[in-house]
PDB file of C-alpha atoms in Angstrom:
ATOM      1  CA  UNK A   1     -14.332  10.728  18.315  1.00 78.00           C
ATOM      2  CA  UNK A   2     -11.191  12.847  18.125  1.00 84.00           C
ATOM      3  CA  UNK A   3     -12.471  16.196  19.359  1.00 84.00           C
ATOM      4  CA  UNK A   4     -11.602  17.858  16.067  1.00 90.00           C
ATOM      5  CA  UNK A   5     -14.763  18.657  14.136  1.00 94.00           C
ATOM      6  CA  UNK A   6     -13.272  18.320  10.665  1.00 93.00           C
ATOM      7  CA  UNK A   7     -11.525  15.047  11.444  1.00 91.00           C
ATOM      8  CA  UNK A   8     -14.681  13.649  13.007  1.00 92.00           C
ATOM      9  CA  UNK A   9     -16.781  14.543   9.952  1.00 93.00           C
ATOM     10  CA  UNK A  10     -14.279  12.867   7.650  1.00 90.00           C
ATOM     11  CA  UNK A  11     -14.186   9.757   9.821  1.00 91.00           C
ATOM     12  CA  UNK A  12     -17.973   9.579  10.024  1.00 90.00           C
ATOM     13  CA  UNK A  13     -18.244   9.718   6.237  1.00 89.00           C
ATOM     14  CA  UNK A  14     -15.426   7.207   5.782  1.00 88.00           C
ATOM     15  CA  UNK A  15     -16.844   4.685   8.233  1.00 89.00           C
ATOM     16  CA  UNK A  16     -20.263   4.901   6.591  1.00 89.00           C
ATOM     17  CA  UNK A  17     -18.897   3.940   3.167  1.00 86.00           C
ATOM     18  CA  UNK A  18     -18.443   0.553   1.530  1.00 82.00           C
ATOM     19  CA  UNK A  19     -14.690  -0.051   1.310  1.00 90.00           C
ATOM     20  CA  UNK A  20     -12.416  -2.218  -0.807  1.00 92.00           C
ATOM     21  CA  UNK A  21      -9.731  -4.178   1.034  1.00 95.00           C
ATOM     22  CA  UNK A  22      -7.006  -1.567   0.547  1.00 95.00           C
ATOM     23  CA  UNK A  23      -9.379   1.177   1.712  1.00 95.00           C
ATOM     24  CA  UNK A  24     -10.229  -0.907   4.768  1.00 96.00           C
ATOM     25  CA  UNK A  25      -6.533  -1.209   5.536  1.00 97.00           C
ATOM     26  CA  UNK A  26      -5.839   2.507   5.151  1.00 96.00           C
ATOM     27  CA  UNK A  27      -8.863   3.247   7.351  1.00 96.00           C
ATOM     28  CA  UNK A  28      -7.402   0.975  10.011  1.00 97.00           C
ATOM     29  CA  UNK A  29      -4.044   2.735   9.772  1.00 97.00           C
ATOM     30  CA  UNK A  30      -5.722   6.111  10.244  1.00 96.00           C
ATOM     31  CA  UNK A  31      -7.654   4.900  13.287  1.00 96.00           C
ATOM     32  CA  UNK A  32      -4.538   3.423  14.883  1.00 97.00           C
ATOM     33  CA  UNK A  33      -2.565   6.599  14.232  1.00 96.00           C
ATOM     34  CA  UNK A  34      -5.369   8.652  15.806  1.00 95.00           C
ATOM     35  CA  UNK A  35      -5.420   6.422  18.893  1.00 96.00           C
ATOM     36  CA  UNK A  36      -8.965   5.190  18.213  1.00 96.00           C
ATOM     37  CA  UNK A  37      -8.409   1.607  19.275  1.00 96.00           C
ATOM     38  CA  UNK A  38     -12.036   0.587  19.723  1.00 95.00           C
ATOM     39  CA  UNK A  39     -12.925   1.676  16.213  1.00 95.00           C
ATOM     40  CA  UNK A  40      -9.780  -0.013  14.905  1.00 97.00           C
ATOM     41  CA  UNK A  41     -10.952  -3.334  16.361  1.00 97.00           C
ATOM     42  CA  UNK A  42     -14.293  -2.913  14.595  1.00 96.00           C
ATOM     43  CA  UNK A  43     -12.476  -2.344  11.307  1.00 97.00           C
ATOM     44  CA  UNK A  44     -10.352  -5.415  11.996  1.00 98.00           C
ATOM     45  CA  UNK A  45     -13.456  -7.470  12.723  1.00 97.00           C
ATOM     46  CA  UNK A  46     -14.971  -6.514   9.373  1.00 96.00           C
ATOM     47  CA  UNK A  47     -11.721  -7.364   7.564  1.00 97.00           C
ATOM     48  CA  UNK A  48     -11.672 -10.811   9.194  1.00 98.00           C
ATOM     49  CA  UNK A  49     -15.361 -11.402   8.501  1.00 96.00           C
ATOM     50  CA  UNK A  50     -14.675 -10.786   4.816  1.00 95.00           C
ATOM     51  CA  UNK A  51     -11.459 -12.775   4.657  1.00 96.00           C
ATOM     52  CA  UNK A  52     -11.133 -14.885   1.536  1.00 96.00           C
ATOM     53  CA  UNK A  53     -10.581 -18.615   2.137  1.00 95.00           C
ATOM     54  CA  UNK A  54      -7.117 -18.185   0.611  1.00 96.00           C
ATOM     55  CA  UNK A  55      -6.245 -15.733   3.393  1.00 97.00           C
ATOM     56  CA  UNK A  56      -6.750 -12.300   1.812  1.00 97.00           C
ATOM     57  CA  UNK A  57      -8.243  -9.980   4.412  1.00 97.00           C
ATOM     58  CA  UNK A  58     -11.133  -7.635   3.713  1.00 96.00           C
ATOM     59  CA  UNK A  59     -11.996  -9.310   0.423  1.00 94.00           C
ATOM     60  CA  UNK A  60     -14.995  -7.835  -1.352  1.00 86.00           C
ATOM     61  CA  UNK A  61     -16.641 -10.089  -3.920  1.00 74.00           C
ATOM     62  CA  UNK A  62     -15.036  -9.564  -7.303  1.00 71.00           C
ATOM     63  CA  UNK A  63     -11.738  -8.064  -6.103  1.00 80.00           C
ATOM     64  CA  UNK A  64      -8.840  -9.114  -8.276  1.00 91.00           C
ATOM     65  CA  UNK A  65      -6.119  -7.811  -5.983  1.00 94.00           C
ATOM     66  CA  UNK A  66      -3.546 -10.297  -4.747  1.00 97.00           C
ATOM     67  CA  UNK A  67      -1.922  -8.059  -2.146  1.00 98.00           C
ATOM     68  CA  UNK A  68      -4.348  -5.351  -1.064  1.00 97.00           C
ATOM     69  CA  UNK A  69      -5.775  -7.385   1.808  1.00 97.00           C
ATOM     70  CA  UNK A  70      -2.372  -7.293   3.486  1.00 98.00           C
ATOM     71  CA  UNK A  71      -2.999  -3.621   4.220  1.00 98.00           C
ATOM     72  CA  UNK A  72      -5.570  -4.843   6.763  1.00 98.00           C
ATOM     73  CA  UNK A  73      -2.945  -6.925   8.548  1.00 98.00           C
ATOM     74  CA  UNK A  74      -1.738  -4.162  10.857  1.00 98.00           C
ATOM     75  CA  UNK A  75      -5.162  -3.458  12.329  1.00 98.00           C
ATOM     76  CA  UNK A  76      -5.919  -7.186  12.623  1.00 98.00           C
ATOM     77  CA  UNK A  77      -2.645  -7.653  14.491  1.00 98.00           C
ATOM     78  CA  UNK A  78      -3.651  -4.825  16.813  1.00 98.00           C
ATOM     79  CA  UNK A  79      -6.967  -6.553  17.486  1.00 98.00           C
ATOM     80  CA  UNK A  80      -5.174  -9.849  18.100  1.00 97.00           C
ATOM     81  CA  UNK A  81      -2.997  -8.256  20.782  1.00 96.00           C
ATOM     82  CA  UNK A  82      -5.734  -6.229  22.489  1.00 96.00           C
ATOM     83  CA  UNK A  83      -9.080  -7.990  22.029  1.00 93.00           C
ATOM     84  CA  UNK A  84      -8.032 -11.545  22.854  1.00 87.00           C
ATOM     85  CA  UNK A  85     -10.328 -13.217  20.324  1.00 95.00           C
ATOM     86  CA  UNK A  86      -8.252 -16.029  18.742  1.00 97.00           C
ATOM     87  CA  UNK A  87      -9.946 -15.510  15.373  1.00 98.00           C
ATOM     88  CA  UNK A  88      -7.821 -12.392  14.870  1.00 98.00           C
ATOM     89  CA  UNK A  89      -4.582 -14.314  15.327  1.00 98.00           C
ATOM     90  CA  UNK A  90      -5.769 -17.084  13.016  1.00 98.00           C
ATOM     91  CA  UNK A  91      -6.810 -14.541  10.383  1.00 98.00           C
ATOM     92  CA  UNK A  92      -3.464 -12.763  10.520  1.00 98.00           C
ATOM     93  CA  UNK A  93      -1.603 -16.059  10.207  1.00 98.00           C
ATOM     94  CA  UNK A  94      -3.650 -16.945   7.128  1.00 98.00           C
ATOM     95  CA  UNK A  95      -2.986 -13.562   5.542  1.00 98.00           C
ATOM     96  CA  UNK A  96       0.754 -13.886   6.158  1.00 98.00           C
ATOM     97  CA  UNK A  97       0.812 -17.420   4.810  1.00 98.00           C
ATOM     98  CA  UNK A  98      -0.850 -16.228   1.622  1.00 98.00           C
ATOM     99  CA  UNK A  99       1.525 -13.289   1.319  1.00 98.00           C
ATOM    100  CA  UNK A 100       4.745 -15.152   2.058  1.00 97.00           C
ATOM    101  CA  UNK A 101       4.184 -18.486   0.358  1.00 97.00           C
ATOM    102  CA  UNK A 102       1.192 -18.557  -1.995  1.00 97.00           C
ATOM    103  CA  UNK A 103       0.524 -15.142  -3.554  1.00 98.00           C
ATOM    104  CA  UNK A 104       1.527 -14.853  -7.240  1.00 98.00           C
ATOM    105  CA  UNK A 105       5.033 -13.509  -7.715  1.00 98.00           C
ATOM    106  CA  UNK A 106       7.958 -13.216 -10.096  1.00 98.00           C
ATOM    107  CA  UNK A 107      10.878 -15.624 -10.068  1.00 98.00           C
ATOM    108  CA  UNK A 108      12.811 -13.328  -7.697  1.00 98.00           C
ATOM    109  CA  UNK A 109       9.893 -13.202  -5.239  1.00 98.00           C
ATOM    110  CA  UNK A 110       8.546  -9.778  -6.188  1.00 98.00           C
ATOM    111  CA  UNK A 111       4.796  -9.894  -5.704  1.00 98.00           C
ATOM    112  CA  UNK A 112       2.331  -9.357  -8.530  1.00 98.00           C
ATOM    113  CA  UNK A 113      -0.429  -6.924  -7.692  1.00 98.00           C
ATOM    114  CA  UNK A 114      -3.284  -8.819  -9.307  1.00 97.00           C
ATOM    115  CA  UNK A 115      -4.422 -12.405  -9.310  1.00 96.00           C
ATOM    116  CA  UNK A 116      -5.003 -12.524 -13.040  1.00 94.00           C
ATOM    117  CA  UNK A 117      -1.953 -10.786 -14.523  1.00 94.00           C
ATOM    118  CA  UNK A 118       1.814 -10.793 -14.078  1.00 98.00           C
ATOM    119  CA  UNK A 119       2.186  -7.113 -13.291  1.00 98.00           C
ATOM    120  CA  UNK A 120       4.167  -5.346 -10.590  1.00 98.00           C
ATOM    121  CA  UNK A 121       2.506  -2.165  -9.307  1.00 98.00           C
ATOM    122  CA  UNK A 122       3.928   0.646  -7.193  1.00 98.00           C
ATOM    123  CA  UNK A 123       0.872   0.348  -4.910  1.00 97.00           C
ATOM    124  CA  UNK A 124       2.089  -2.987  -3.579  1.00 98.00           C
ATOM    125  CA  UNK A 125       4.901  -1.346  -1.619  1.00 98.00           C
ATOM    126  CA  UNK A 126       2.365   0.230   0.729  1.00 98.00           C
ATOM    127  CA  UNK A 127       0.101  -2.797   0.873  1.00 98.00           C
ATOM    128  CA  UNK A 128       2.701  -5.342   1.975  1.00 98.00           C
ATOM    129  CA  UNK A 129       5.970  -3.767   3.170  1.00 98.00           C
ATOM    130  CA  UNK A 130       4.675  -2.257   6.453  1.00 98.00           C
ATOM    131  CA  UNK A 131       3.003  -5.504   7.523  1.00 98.00           C
ATOM    132  CA  UNK A 132       6.051  -7.620   6.726  1.00 98.00           C
ATOM    133  CA  UNK A 133       8.216  -5.243   8.731  1.00 98.00           C
ATOM    134  CA  UNK A 134       5.752  -5.186  11.628  1.00 98.00           C
ATOM    135  CA  UNK A 135       5.800  -8.973  12.028  1.00 97.00           C
ATOM    136  CA  UNK A 136       9.588  -9.072  12.003  1.00 96.00           C
ATOM    137  CA  UNK A 137      10.182 -10.037   8.378  1.00 97.00           C
ATOM    138  CA  UNK A 138      12.310  -7.035   7.515  1.00 97.00           C
ATOM    139  CA  UNK A 139      14.230  -9.238   5.094  1.00 96.00           C
ATOM    140  CA  UNK A 140      11.109  -9.872   3.052  1.00 98.00           C
ATOM    141  CA  UNK A 141       9.998  -6.259   3.370  1.00 98.00           C
ATOM    142  CA  UNK A 142      13.326  -5.025   2.027  1.00 98.00           C
ATOM    143  CA  UNK A 143      13.179  -7.620  -0.734  1.00 98.00           C
ATOM    144  CA  UNK A 144       9.833  -6.290  -1.916  1.00 98.00           C
ATOM    145  CA  UNK A 145      11.134  -2.728  -1.971  1.00 98.00           C
ATOM    146  CA  UNK A 146      14.157  -3.900  -3.941  1.00 98.00           C
ATOM    147  CA  UNK A 147      12.113  -5.862  -6.474  1.00 98.00           C
ATOM    148  CA  UNK A 148       9.745  -2.981  -7.095  1.00 98.00           C
ATOM    149  CA  UNK A 149      12.592  -0.488  -7.216  1.00 98.00           C
ATOM    150  CA  UNK A 150      14.499  -2.433  -9.861  1.00 98.00           C
ATOM    151  CA  UNK A 151      11.446  -2.605 -12.103  1.00 98.00           C
ATOM    152  CA  UNK A 152       9.714   0.721 -11.562  1.00 98.00           C
ATOM    153  CA  UNK A 153      12.212   3.300 -10.278  1.00 98.00           C
ATOM    154  CA  UNK A 154      13.871   5.680 -12.728  1.00 98.00           C
ATOM    155  CA  UNK A 155      17.099   7.003 -11.153  1.00 97.00           C
ATOM    156  CA  UNK A 156      17.211   9.814 -13.719  1.00 97.00           C
ATOM    157  CA  UNK A 157      13.973  11.350 -12.428  1.00 97.00           C
ATOM    158  CA  UNK A 158      13.824   9.893  -8.921  1.00 98.00           C
ATOM    159  CA  UNK A 159      10.279   8.691  -9.615  1.00 98.00           C
ATOM    160  CA  UNK A 160       8.423   5.396  -9.952  1.00 98.00           C
ATOM    161  CA  UNK A 161       6.456   4.245 -12.953  1.00 98.00           C
ATOM    162  CA  UNK A 162       2.972   2.994 -12.161  1.00 97.00           C
ATOM    163  CA  UNK A 163       3.128  -0.591 -13.463  1.00 98.00           C
ATOM    164  CA  UNK A 164       5.552  -3.154 -14.869  1.00 98.00           C
ATOM    165  CA  UNK A 165       4.703  -6.073 -17.145  1.00 98.00           C
ATOM    166  CA  UNK A 166       6.834  -9.051 -16.146  1.00 98.00           C
ATOM    167  CA  UNK A 167       6.240 -11.030 -19.337  1.00 97.00           C
ATOM    168  CA  UNK A 168       7.241  -8.167 -21.622  1.00 97.00           C
ATOM    169  CA  UNK A 169      10.058  -7.061 -19.337  1.00 97.00           C
ATOM    170  CA  UNK A 170       9.085  -3.409 -19.559  1.00 97.00           C
ATOM    171  CA  UNK A 171       6.792  -0.876 -17.905  1.00 95.00           C
ATOM    172  CA  UNK A 172       3.103  -1.296 -18.721  1.00 95.00           C
ATOM    173  CA  UNK A 173       2.374   2.222 -17.527  1.00 93.00           C
ATOM    174  CA  UNK A 174       5.676   4.128 -17.525  1.00 95.00           C
ATOM    175  CA  UNK A 175       4.151   7.421 -16.396  1.00 95.00           C
ATOM    176  CA  UNK A 176       5.092   8.579 -12.880  1.00 97.00           C
ATOM    177  CA  UNK A 177       1.646   8.322 -11.279  1.00 96.00           C
ATOM    178  CA  UNK A 178       1.518  10.750  -8.378  1.00 96.00           C
ATOM    179  CA  UNK A 179      -0.432   8.477  -6.064  1.00 96.00           C
ATOM    180  CA  UNK A 180       1.787   5.514  -6.880  1.00 97.00           C
ATOM    181  CA  UNK A 181       4.872   7.440  -5.828  1.00 98.00           C
ATOM    182  CA  UNK A 182       3.007   8.420  -2.681  1.00 98.00           C
ATOM    183  CA  UNK A 183       2.288   4.758  -1.955  1.00 98.00           C
ATOM    184  CA  UNK A 184       5.993   3.989  -2.180  1.00 98.00           C
ATOM    185  CA  UNK A 185       7.092   6.810   0.123  1.00 98.00           C
ATOM    186  CA  UNK A 186       4.317   6.182   2.646  1.00 98.00           C
ATOM    187  CA  UNK A 187       4.889   2.431   2.609  1.00 98.00           C
ATOM    188  CA  UNK A 188       8.592   2.737   3.344  1.00 98.00           C
ATOM    189  CA  UNK A 189       8.023   5.408   6.002  1.00 98.00           C
ATOM    190  CA  UNK A 190       5.371   3.336   7.758  1.00 98.00           C
ATOM    191  CA  UNK A 191       7.538   0.217   7.645  1.00 98.00           C
ATOM    192  CA  UNK A 192      10.490   2.050   9.188  1.00 97.00           C
ATOM    193  CA  UNK A 193       8.294   3.373  11.983  1.00 97.00           C
ATOM    194  CA  UNK A 194       6.600   0.061  12.747  1.00 96.00           C
ATOM    195  CA  UNK A 195       9.796  -2.005  12.945  1.00 95.00           C
ATOM    196  CA  UNK A 196      12.467  -0.467  15.190  1.00 88.00           C
ATOM    197  CA  UNK A 197      14.848  -3.403  14.723  1.00 89.00           C
ATOM    198  CA  UNK A 198      15.830  -2.801  11.094  1.00 92.00           C
ATOM    199  CA  UNK A 199      19.546  -3.309  10.509  1.00 90.00           C
ATOM    200  CA  UNK A 200      21.074   0.158  10.810  1.00 86.00           C
ATOM    201  CA  UNK A 201      22.533   0.292   7.321  1.00 94.00           C
ATOM    202  CA  UNK A 202      19.337  -0.969   5.713  1.00 96.00           C
ATOM    203  CA  UNK A 203      17.184   1.504   7.626  1.00 96.00           C
ATOM    204  CA  UNK A 204      19.341   4.391   6.467  1.00 96.00           C
ATOM    205  CA  UNK A 205      19.348   3.167   2.859  1.00 97.00           C
ATOM    206  CA  UNK A 206      15.570   2.807   2.736  1.00 98.00           C
ATOM    207  CA  UNK A 207      15.025   6.168   4.393  1.00 97.00           C
ATOM    208  CA  UNK A 208      17.369   7.780   1.894  1.00 98.00           C
ATOM    209  CA  UNK A 209      15.544   6.186  -1.019  1.00 98.00           C
ATOM    210  CA  UNK A 210      12.174   7.366   0.277  1.00 98.00           C
ATOM    211  CA  UNK A 211      13.605  10.868   0.650  1.00 98.00           C
ATOM    212  CA  UNK A 212      14.857  10.785  -2.949  1.00 98.00           C
ATOM    213  CA  UNK A 213      11.384   9.928  -4.230  1.00 98.00           C
ATOM    214  CA  UNK A 214       9.721  12.495  -1.974  1.00 98.00           C
ATOM    215  CA  UNK A 215      12.058  15.266  -3.101  1.00 97.00           C
ATOM    216  CA  UNK A 216      11.429  14.351  -6.740  1.00 97.00           C
ATOM    217  CA  UNK A 217       7.672  14.532  -6.143  1.00 97.00           C
ATOM    218  CA  UNK A 218       7.901  17.895  -4.412  1.00 96.00           C
ATOM    219  CA  UNK A 219       9.315  19.439  -7.567  1.00 95.00           C
ATOM    220  CA  UNK A 220       5.866  18.990  -9.137  1.00 95.00           C
ATOM    221  CA  UNK A 221       3.741  20.342  -6.294  1.00 94.00           C
ATOM    222  CA  UNK A 222       1.490  23.170  -7.456  1.00 90.00           C
ATOM    223  CA  UNK A 223       1.081  26.474  -5.638  1.00 91.00           C
ATOM    224  CA  UNK A 224      -2.110  25.214  -3.986  1.00 91.00           C
ATOM    225  CA  UNK A 225      -0.216  22.253  -2.526  1.00 92.00           C
ATOM    226  CA  UNK A 226      -1.736  19.648  -4.828  1.00 92.00           C
ATOM    227  CA  UNK A 227       0.061  17.248  -7.127  1.00 93.00           C
ATOM    228  CA  UNK A 228      -0.938  16.344 -10.690  1.00 92.00           C
ATOM    229  CA  UNK A 229      -2.167  12.835 -11.392  1.00 94.00           C
ATOM    230  CA  UNK A 230       0.827  12.222 -13.677  1.00 95.00           C
ATOM    231  CA  UNK A 231       3.617  14.130 -12.000  1.00 96.00           C
ATOM    232  CA  UNK A 232       5.524  15.287 -15.061  1.00 92.00           C
ATOM    233  CA  UNK A 233       2.486  16.114 -17.216  1.00 87.00           C
ATOM    234  CA  UNK A 234       2.584  19.905 -17.710  1.00 74.00           C
ATOM    235  CA  UNK A 235      -0.957  19.950 -19.064  1.00 73.00           C
ATOM    236  CA  UNK A 236      -2.267  18.820 -15.694  1.00 60.00           C
ATOM    237  CA  UNK A 237       0.147  20.501 -13.343  1.00 46.00           C
ATOM    238  CA  UNK A 238      -2.119  23.492 -12.782  1.00 42.00           C
ATOM    239  CA  UNK A 239      -5.280  21.526 -12.006  1.00 43.00           C
ATOM    240  CA  UNK A 240      -6.676  22.204  -8.551  1.00 36.00           C
ATOM    241  CA  UNK A 241      -8.433  18.815  -8.442  1.00 38.00           C
ATOM    242  CA  UNK A 242      -6.267  16.179 -10.121  1.00 35.00           C
ATOM    243  CA  UNK A 243      -8.158  13.264 -11.704  1.00 36.00           C
ATOM    244  CA  UNK A 244      -7.923  10.057  -9.715  1.00 38.00           C
ATOM    245  CA  UNK A 245      -6.539   6.721 -10.865  1.00 40.00           C
ATOM    246  CA  UNK A 246      -8.703   4.968  -8.248  1.00 37.00           C
ATOM    247  CA  UNK A 247     -11.317   4.110 -10.813  1.00 38.00           C
ATOM    248  CA  UNK A 248      -8.887   1.852 -12.657  1.00 42.00           C
ATOM    249  CA  UNK A 249      -6.955   0.345  -9.764  1.00 47.00           C
ATOM    250  CA  UNK A 250      -7.775  -3.074  -8.343  1.00 49.00           C
TER     251      UNK A 250
END
């Protein structure tokens, strides 16, 4: 596939696995970044085949995520512009309609991560901000970063909490989850790369914010290059294989 044996083994294992919608989206991003367009179209086709009637791409029966399907939007847009099958365009339009007008959200427009609770999660930044930027809605993309930042970002530490409970008006999981902070940094970075027409001042502000979070994370990197699951937990900082939060995310 790529000519690199390690990368090809990882891709073969990944493509052989059952994937949730967010995993399908990240797989599509990896394929696009590697220049594997034909495989990317196959991933897009699967995401469209499993699209929920409400518009959420890549929906697997039982998923409670309100926003994760949007991660598939980039690869579906690629398929729409290269394959020519109108179903890709229709599927992308439905996903955007769900995201922009119908997905559950707070009064200020900040999206809730799940269908069945009023919680704001750091993960959402990666799931929705790049796609919104890619389709030219940099205003909405910036608004989502702002809404998540106001609820989850701690300027004293430079890190994001994992989850916010809108009804209680406080963090539900105040710990700085390592992967959650990674979602934020990666989501902003991908959005800035995908949309070259950001207003200059806004681009610089978002890039600076992402750098602040990244620098704060790097302070907790262990000697082996790994990060603890909870960044500021000294009991876990020396683990070579940090425990994953993926078992509890939706």
